[in-house]
Amino acid sequence: MLRTIGRREFVIGAGVLASTAVGHRSEAQEIVPYSDGVNRPKFKAPPNTCDTHFHIYDNRFPAAANASLIPPNASVADYEKLRARLGFERSVIIQPSTYGTDNSCLLSALGELGKKARGIAVVDTSVTNEVLKKLNESGVRGIRFNLGRAGATTVEMIEPLSKRVADLGWHIQVHMTGSDIAKNADLFSRLPTTVVFDHLGRVPQPDGEKHPAFNVVRGLLEKGRAYVKLSSIYQDTKVGPPTYEDIGKLAIAYLKIAPDRVVWASDWPHPSPGKFGQPNDAMLMDLAAEWAGNDDVRQKIFVENAAKLYGF
């Protein structure tokens, strides 16, 4: 059993952050690219903690012709520095919009990370069964629809592709605005696969739980047909660091509804950091642990839920 972490231990103010950064500089050893600060989390990640969402960028692999976001290189070696700093073991690499349906960079990173990694690919309706089989053998466990940006996939592809990957035991992962989630409620309700919503469903603030998207996600969580990622809390917050209080209320609401259907993720290297700039990953991990409320729920969101969802 993990030691229960009291709320006072998670009070993260500017002064605490500054002193922690200095005190743990020698422990962290190296600055993690694309991550603010050098402190380790106060929360000690339990064995087999899984980061369920991060990206690798490598200019050896060409960007898609219509890519609207082409970040600088963020390598597996860079990511391993984050893993050492935060203390987690398992990882799920997500195909970013940058590469469209060319999953070569994803597969290369999976090869480097080995058995403690899984992947989420991007495909369109032209994908062959042979390609899907090869992706599965490489550790891919789902497909992503990034509809927050114009790219390789569309809403119209969600249903036919979900039917094709259902037999593999895969899920579909969706990144879209809260407003678009609300508009497509009927679509999500009839899919044959589990739906994983990126970044807490991108529910806009300050609406939070009052927004229609929250009700859509909540309904699917209650029926055991969806998961939601506790990630990228900096994109939609109006409050910002160090508390991200508005997103915290949303996260706690999801955790009360379905603690078995929430997973933690870093979203490193933070390609869309929002108006508050590059975040402190140790702080974000500590906040997720605080919002979980107790050790049993922490074990679920950091370890157990991901192990079930991704087949570790």
PDB file of N, CA and C in Angstrom, residues 60-127:
ATOM      1  N   ARG A  60      14.216  13.096 -39.144  1.00  0.00           N
ATOM      2  CA  ARG A  60      14.589  12.063 -40.101  1.00  0.00           C
ATOM      3  C   ARG A  60      13.348  11.526 -40.825  1.00  0.00           C
ATOM      4  N   PHE A  61      12.190  11.737 -40.203  1.00  0.00           N
ATOM      5  CA  PHE A  61      10.931  11.281 -40.788  1.00  0.00           C
ATOM      6  C   PHE A  61      10.188  12.503 -41.326  1.00  0.00           C
ATOM      7  N   PRO A  62       9.799  12.491 -42.597  1.00  0.00           N
ATOM      8  CA  PRO A  62       9.181  13.682 -43.194  1.00  0.00           C
ATOM      9  C   PRO A  62       7.802  13.978 -42.622  1.00  0.00           C
ATOM     10  N   ALA A  63       7.535  15.247 -42.419  1.00  0.00           N
ATOM     11  CA  ALA A  63       6.214  15.673 -41.974  1.00  0.00           C
ATOM     12  C   ALA A  63       5.217  15.522 -43.123  1.00  0.00           C
ATOM     13  N   ALA A  64       3.958  15.342 -42.770  1.00  0.00           N
ATOM     14  CA  ALA A  64       2.906  15.271 -43.781  1.00  0.00           C
ATOM     15  C   ALA A  64       2.818  16.605 -44.513  1.00  0.00           C
ATOM     16  N   ALA A  65       2.401  16.538 -45.767  1.00  0.00           N
ATOM     17  CA  ALA A  65       2.353  17.746 -46.599  1.00  0.00           C
ATOM     18  C   ALA A  65       1.435  18.810 -46.012  1.00  0.00           C
ATOM     19  N   ASN A  66       0.364  18.375 -45.324  1.00  0.00           N
ATOM     20  CA  ASN A  66      -0.597  19.338 -44.782  1.00  0.00           C
ATOM     21  C   ASN A  66      -0.418  19.560 -43.280  1.00  0.00           C
ATOM     22  N   ALA A  67       0.734  19.166 -42.726  1.00  0.00           N
ATOM     23  CA  ALA A  67       0.959  19.318 -41.281  1.00  0.00           C
ATOM     24  C   ALA A  67       0.958  20.795 -40.890  1.00  0.00           C
ATOM     25  N   SER A  68       0.200  21.121 -39.841  1.00  0.00           N
ATOM     26  CA  SER A  68       0.136  22.499 -39.364  1.00  0.00           C
ATOM     27  C   SER A  68       0.981  22.716 -38.117  1.00  0.00           C
ATOM     28  N   LEU A  69       1.513  21.622 -37.561  1.00  0.00           N
ATOM     29  CA  LEU A  69       2.342  21.708 -36.357  1.00  0.00           C
ATOM     30  C   LEU A  69       3.576  20.843 -36.567  1.00  0.00           C
ATOM     31  N   ILE A  70       4.743  21.479 -36.656  1.00  0.00           N
ATOM     32  CA  ILE A  70       6.001  20.747 -36.846  1.00  0.00           C
ATOM     33  C   ILE A  70       6.971  21.182 -35.756  1.00  0.00           C
ATOM     34  N   PRO A  71       6.906  20.557 -34.581  1.00  0.00           N
ATOM     35  CA  PRO A  71       7.776  20.942 -33.475  1.00  0.00           C
ATOM     36  C   PRO A  71       9.224  20.531 -33.733  1.00  0.00           C
ATOM     37  N   PRO A  72      10.147  21.063 -32.948  1.00  0.00           N
ATOM     38  CA  PRO A  72      11.545  20.621 -33.043  1.00  0.00           C
ATOM     39  C   PRO A  72      11.687  19.175 -32.568  1.00  0.00           C
ATOM     40  N   ASN A  73      12.839  18.591 -32.844  1.00  0.00           N
ATOM     41  CA  ASN A  73      13.074  17.203 -32.457  1.00  0.00           C
ATOM     42  C   ASN A  73      12.870  17.000 -30.952  1.00  0.00           C
ATOM     43  N   ALA A  74      12.190  15.910 -30.626  1.00  0.00           N
ATOM     44  CA  ALA A  74      12.031  15.465 -29.242  1.00  0.00           C
ATOM     45  C   ALA A  74      12.239  13.959 -29.276  1.00  0.00           C
ATOM     46  N   SER A  75      13.422  13.526 -28.873  1.00  0.00           N
ATOM     47  CA  SER A  75      13.856  12.156 -29.102  1.00  0.00           C
ATOM     48  C   SER A  75      13.478  11.211 -27.973  1.00  0.00           C
ATOM     49  N   VAL A  76      13.642   9.922 -28.236  1.00  0.00           N
ATOM     50  CA  VAL A  76      13.457   8.918 -27.192  1.00  0.00           C
ATOM     51  C   VAL A  76      14.441   9.165 -26.052  1.00  0.00           C
ATOM     52  N   ALA A  77      15.664   9.535 -26.379  1.00  0.00           N
ATOM     53  CA  ALA A  77      16.657   9.828 -25.336  1.00  0.00           C
ATOM     54  C   ALA A  77      16.211  10.997 -24.464  1.00  0.00           C
ATOM     55  N   ASP A  78      15.620  12.017 -25.070  1.00  0.00           N
ATOM     56  CA  ASP A  78      15.067  13.135 -24.301  1.00  0.00           C
ATOM     57  C   ASP A  78      13.947  12.658 -23.390  1.00  0.00           C
ATOM     58  N   TYR A  79      13.078  11.820 -23.939  1.00  0.00           N
ATOM     59  CA  TYR A  79      11.929  11.318 -23.171  1.00  0.00           C
ATOM     60  C   TYR A  79      12.393  10.460 -21.990  1.00  0.00           C
ATOM     61  N   GLU A  80      13.453   9.704 -22.181  1.00  0.00           N
ATOM     62  CA  GLU A  80      13.950   8.872 -21.088  1.00  0.00           C
ATOM     63  C   GLU A  80      14.441   9.716 -19.917  1.00  0.00           C
ATOM     64  N   LYS A  81      14.849  10.949 -20.182  1.00  0.00           N
ATOM     65  CA  LYS A  81      15.201  11.868 -19.094  1.00  0.00           C
ATOM     66  C   LYS A  81      13.956  12.246 -18.293  1.00  0.00           C
ATOM     67  N   LEU A  82      12.843  12.423 -18.991  1.00  0.00           N
ATOM     68  CA  LEU A  82      11.589  12.690 -18.286  1.00  0.00           C
ATOM     69  C   LEU A  82      11.191  11.495 -17.436  1.00  0.00           C
ATOM     70  N   ARG A  83      11.319  10.311 -18.010  1.00  0.00           N
ATOM     71  CA  ARG A  83      10.960   9.097 -17.274  1.00  0.00           C
ATOM     72  C   ARG A  83      11.797   8.951 -16.008  1.00  0.00           C
ATOM     73  N   ALA A  84      13.090   9.251 -16.110  1.00  0.00           N
ATOM     74  CA  ALA A  84      13.958   9.181 -14.932  1.00  0.00           C
ATOM     75  C   ALA A  84      13.570  10.231 -13.896  1.00  0.00           C
ATOM     76  N   ARG A  85      13.222  11.425 -14.353  1.00  0.00           N
ATOM     77  CA  ARG A  85      12.867  12.499 -13.422  1.00  0.00           C
ATOM     78  C   ARG A  85      11.565  12.197 -12.680  1.00  0.00           C
ATOM     79  N   LEU A  86      10.557  11.686 -13.396  1.00  0.00           N
ATOM     80  CA  LEU A  86       9.240  11.451 -12.786  1.00  0.00           C
ATOM     81  C   LEU A  86       9.118  10.070 -12.153  1.00  0.00           C
ATOM     82  N   GLY A  87       9.952   9.130 -12.552  1.00  0.00           N
ATOM     83  CA  GLY A  87       9.983   7.835 -11.897  1.00  0.00           C
ATOM     84  C   GLY A  87       8.965   6.825 -12.382  1.00  0.00           C
ATOM     85  N   PHE A  88       8.492   6.968 -13.621  1.00  0.00           N
ATOM     86  CA  PHE A  88       7.544   5.972 -14.146  1.00  0.00           C
ATOM     87  C   PHE A  88       8.283   4.967 -15.022  1.00  0.00           C
ATOM     88  N   GLU A  89       7.617   3.857 -15.349  1.00  0.00           N
ATOM     89  CA  GLU A  89       8.265   2.770 -16.080  1.00  0.00           C
ATOM     90  C   GLU A  89       7.649   2.516 -17.455  1.00  0.00           C
ATOM     91  N   ARG A  90       6.329   2.613 -17.566  1.00  0.00           N
ATOM     92  CA  ARG A  90       5.639   2.255 -18.802  1.00  0.00           C
ATOM     93  C   ARG A  90       5.220   3.502 -19.577  1.00  0.00           C
ATOM     94  N   SER A  91       5.062   3.329 -20.897  1.00  0.00           N
ATOM     95  CA  SER A  91       4.786   4.479 -21.753  1.00  0.00           C
ATOM     96  C   SER A  91       3.874   4.096 -22.911  1.00  0.00           C
ATOM     97  N   VAL A  92       3.057   5.056 -23.328  1.00  0.00           N
ATOM     98  CA  VAL A  92       2.222   4.890 -24.519  1.00  0.00           C
ATOM     99  C   VAL A  92       2.504   6.065 -25.445  1.00  0.00           C
ATOM    100  N   ILE A  93       3.138   5.784 -26.573  1.00  0.00           N
ATOM    101  CA  ILE A  93       3.492   6.828 -27.523  1.00  0.00           C
ATOM    102  C   ILE A  93       2.339   7.042 -28.496  1.00  0.00           C
ATOM    103  N   ILE A  94       2.004   8.298 -28.716  1.00  0.00           N
ATOM    104  CA  ILE A  94       0.860   8.672 -29.542  1.00  0.00           C
ATOM    105  C   ILE A  94       1.357   9.293 -30.846  1.00  0.00           C
ATOM    106  N   GLN A  95       0.859   8.782 -31.961  1.00  0.00           N
ATOM    107  CA  GLN A  95       1.189   9.368 -33.257  1.00  0.00           C
ATOM    108  C   GLN A  95       0.675  10.805 -33.308  1.00  0.00           C
ATOM    109  N   PRO A  96       1.556  11.780 -33.546  1.00  0.00           N
ATOM    110  CA  PRO A  96       1.108  13.169 -33.611  1.00  0.00           C
ATOM    111  C   PRO A  96       0.587  13.522 -35.003  1.00  0.00           C
ATOM    112  N   SER A  97      -0.095  14.645 -35.081  1.00  0.00           N
ATOM    113  CA  SER A  97      -0.639  15.086 -36.363  1.00  0.00           C
ATOM    114  C   SER A  97       0.456  15.364 -37.386  1.00  0.00           C
ATOM    115  N   THR A  98       1.650  15.673 -36.908  1.00  0.00           N
ATOM    116  CA  THR A  98       2.766  16.057 -37.777  1.00  0.00           C
ATOM    117  C   THR A  98       3.025  15.051 -38.901  1.00  0.00           C
ATOM    118  N   TYR A  99       2.879  13.755 -38.592  1.00  0.00           N
ATOM    119  CA  TYR A  99       3.252  12.719 -39.554  1.00  0.00           C
ATOM    120  C   TYR A  99       2.069  12.099 -40.292  1.00  0.00           C
ATOM    121  N   GLY A 100       0.883  12.626 -40.096  1.00  0.00           N
ATOM    122  CA  GLY A 100      -0.271  12.087 -40.802  1.00  0.00           C
ATOM    123  C   GLY A 100      -0.449  10.602 -40.545  1.00  0.00           C
ATOM    124  N   THR A 101      -0.613   9.807 -41.617  1.00  0.00           N
ATOM    125  CA  THR A 101      -0.799   8.358 -41.477  1.00  0.00           C
ATOM    126  C   THR A 101       0.503   7.583 -41.655  1.00  0.00           C
ATOM    127  N   ASP A 102       1.627   8.275 -41.754  1.00  0.00           N
ATOM    128  CA  ASP A 102       2.928   7.601 -41.823  1.00  0.00           C
ATOM    129  C   ASP A 102       3.410   7.359 -40.399  1.00  0.00           C
ATOM    130  N   ASN A 103       3.279   6.128 -39.940  1.00  0.00           N
ATOM    131  CA  ASN A 103       3.585   5.791 -38.550  1.00  0.00           C
ATOM    132  C   ASN A 103       5.038   5.344 -38.353  1.00  0.00           C
ATOM    133  N   SER A 104       5.916   5.678 -39.281  1.00  0.00           N
ATOM    134  CA  SER A 104       7.310   5.218 -39.220  1.00  0.00           C
ATOM    135  C   SER A 104       8.027   5.711 -37.968  1.00  0.00           C
ATOM    136  N   CYS A 105       7.842   6.978 -37.619  1.00  0.00           N
ATOM    137  CA  CYS A 105       8.490   7.522 -36.426  1.00  0.00           C
ATOM    138  C   CYS A 105       7.979   6.818 -35.175  1.00  0.00           C
ATOM    139  N   LEU A 106       6.684   6.599 -35.122  1.00  0.00           N
ATOM    140  CA  LEU A 106       6.074   5.884 -33.992  1.00  0.00           C
ATOM    141  C   LEU A 106       6.667   4.491 -33.850  1.00  0.00           C
ATOM    142  N   LEU A 107       6.753   3.759 -34.955  1.00  0.00           N
ATOM    143  CA  LEU A 107       7.258   2.389 -34.899  1.00  0.00           C
ATOM    144  C   LEU A 107       8.733   2.353 -34.519  1.00  0.00           C
ATOM    145  N   SER A 108       9.497   3.332 -34.987  1.00  0.00           N
ATOM    146  CA  SER A 108      10.909   3.415 -34.611  1.00  0.00           C
ATOM    147  C   SER A 108      11.047   3.624 -33.103  1.00  0.00           C
ATOM    148  N   ALA A 109      10.235   4.518 -32.550  1.00  0.00           N
ATOM    149  CA  ALA A 109      10.286   4.790 -31.109  1.00  0.00           C
ATOM    150  C   ALA A 109       9.840   3.584 -30.297  1.00  0.00           C
ATOM    151  N   LEU A 110       8.830   2.877 -30.776  1.00  0.00           N
ATOM    152  CA  LEU A 110       8.396   1.655 -30.092  1.00  0.00           C
ATOM    153  C   LEU A 110       9.526   0.634 -30.036  1.00  0.00           C
ATOM    154  N   GLY A 111      10.267   0.535 -31.131  1.00  0.00           N
ATOM    155  CA  GLY A 111      11.398  -0.375 -31.152  1.00  0.00           C
ATOM    156  C   GLY A 111      12.458   0.003 -30.136  1.00  0.00           C
ATOM    157  N   GLU A 112      12.694   1.293 -29.966  1.00  0.00           N
ATOM    158  CA  GLU A 112      13.683   1.764 -28.992  1.00  0.00           C
ATOM    159  C   GLU A 112      13.223   1.555 -27.557  1.00  0.00           C
ATOM    160  N   LEU A 113      11.941   1.759 -27.300  1.00  0.00           N
ATOM    161  CA  LEU A 113      11.428   1.707 -25.929  1.00  0.00           C
ATOM    162  C   LEU A 113      11.159   0.277 -25.451  1.00  0.00           C
ATOM    163  N   GLY A 114      10.919  -0.643 -26.373  1.00  0.00           N
ATOM    164  CA  GLY A 114      10.798  -2.041 -25.997  1.00  0.00           C
ATOM    165  C   GLY A 114       9.472  -2.441 -25.377  1.00  0.00           C
ATOM    166  N   LYS A 115       9.513  -3.493 -24.567  1.00  0.00           N
ATOM    167  CA  LYS A 115       8.302  -4.147 -24.080  1.00  0.00           C
ATOM    168  C   LYS A 115       7.489  -3.294 -23.108  1.00  0.00           C
ATOM    169  N   LYS A 116       8.090  -2.262 -22.562  1.00  0.00           N
ATOM    170  CA  LYS A 116       7.361  -1.416 -21.613  1.00  0.00           C
ATOM    171  C   LYS A 116       6.656  -0.264 -22.309  1.00  0.00           C
ATOM    172  N   ALA A 117       6.476  -0.374 -23.615  1.00  0.00           N
ATOM    173  CA  ALA A 117       5.808   0.683 -24.374  1.00  0.00           C
ATOM    174  C   ALA A 117       4.715   0.103 -25.257  1.00  0.00           C
ATOM    175  N   ARG A 118       3.695   0.912 -25.495  1.00  0.00           N
ATOM    176  CA  ARG A 118       2.632   0.620 -26.439  1.00  0.00           C
ATOM    177  C   ARG A 118       2.467   1.844 -27.329  1.00  0.00           C
ATOM    178  N   GLY A 119       1.685   1.693 -28.405  1.00  0.00           N
ATOM    179  CA  GLY A 119       1.508   2.805 -29.316  1.00  0.00           C
ATOM    180  C   GLY A 119       0.070   2.991 -29.750  1.00  0.00           C
ATOM    181  N   ILE A 120      -0.243   4.218 -30.142  1.00  0.00           N
ATOM    182  CA  ILE A 120      -1.528   4.560 -30.754  1.00  0.00           C
ATOM    183  C   ILE A 120      -1.211   5.183 -32.107  1.00  0.00           C
ATOM    184  N   ALA A 121      -1.699   4.559 -33.169  1.00  0.00           N
ATOM    185  CA  ALA A 121      -1.374   4.961 -34.535  1.00  0.00           C
ATOM    186  C   ALA A 121      -2.451   5.863 -35.119  1.00  0.00           C
ATOM    187  N   VAL A 122      -2.163   6.413 -36.280  1.00  0.00           N
ATOM    188  CA  VAL A 122      -3.153   7.145 -37.065  1.00  0.00           C
ATOM    189  C   VAL A 122      -3.250   6.467 -38.430  1.00  0.00           C
ATOM    190  N   VAL A 123      -4.451   6.115 -38.816  1.00  0.00           N
ATOM    191  CA  VAL A 123      -4.702   5.523 -40.130  1.00  0.00           C
ATOM    192  C   VAL A 123      -5.938   6.183 -40.719  1.00  0.00           C
ATOM    193  N   ASP A 124      -6.128   5.999 -42.020  1.00  0.00           N
ATOM    194  CA  ASP A 124      -7.374   6.436 -42.634  1.00  0.00           C
ATOM    195  C   ASP A 124      -8.080   5.220 -43.222  1.00  0.00           C
ATOM    196  N   THR A 125      -9.165   5.428 -43.926  1.00  0.00           N
ATOM    197  CA  THR A 125      -9.987   4.311 -44.384  1.00  0.00           C
ATOM    198  C   THR A 125      -9.326   3.487 -45.493  1.00  0.00           C
ATOM    199  N   SER A 126      -8.194   3.940 -46.010  1.00  0.00           N
ATOM    200  CA  SER A 126      -7.489   3.163 -47.025  1.00  0.00           C
ATOM    201  C   SER A 126      -6.567   2.106 -46.418  1.00  0.00           C
ATOM    202  N   VAL A 127      -6.419   2.077 -45.109  1.00  0.00           N
ATOM    203  CA  VAL A 127      -5.491   1.155 -44.470  1.00  0.00           C
ATOM    204  C   VAL A 127      -5.907  -0.295 -44.750  1.00  0.00           C
TER     205      VAL A 127
END
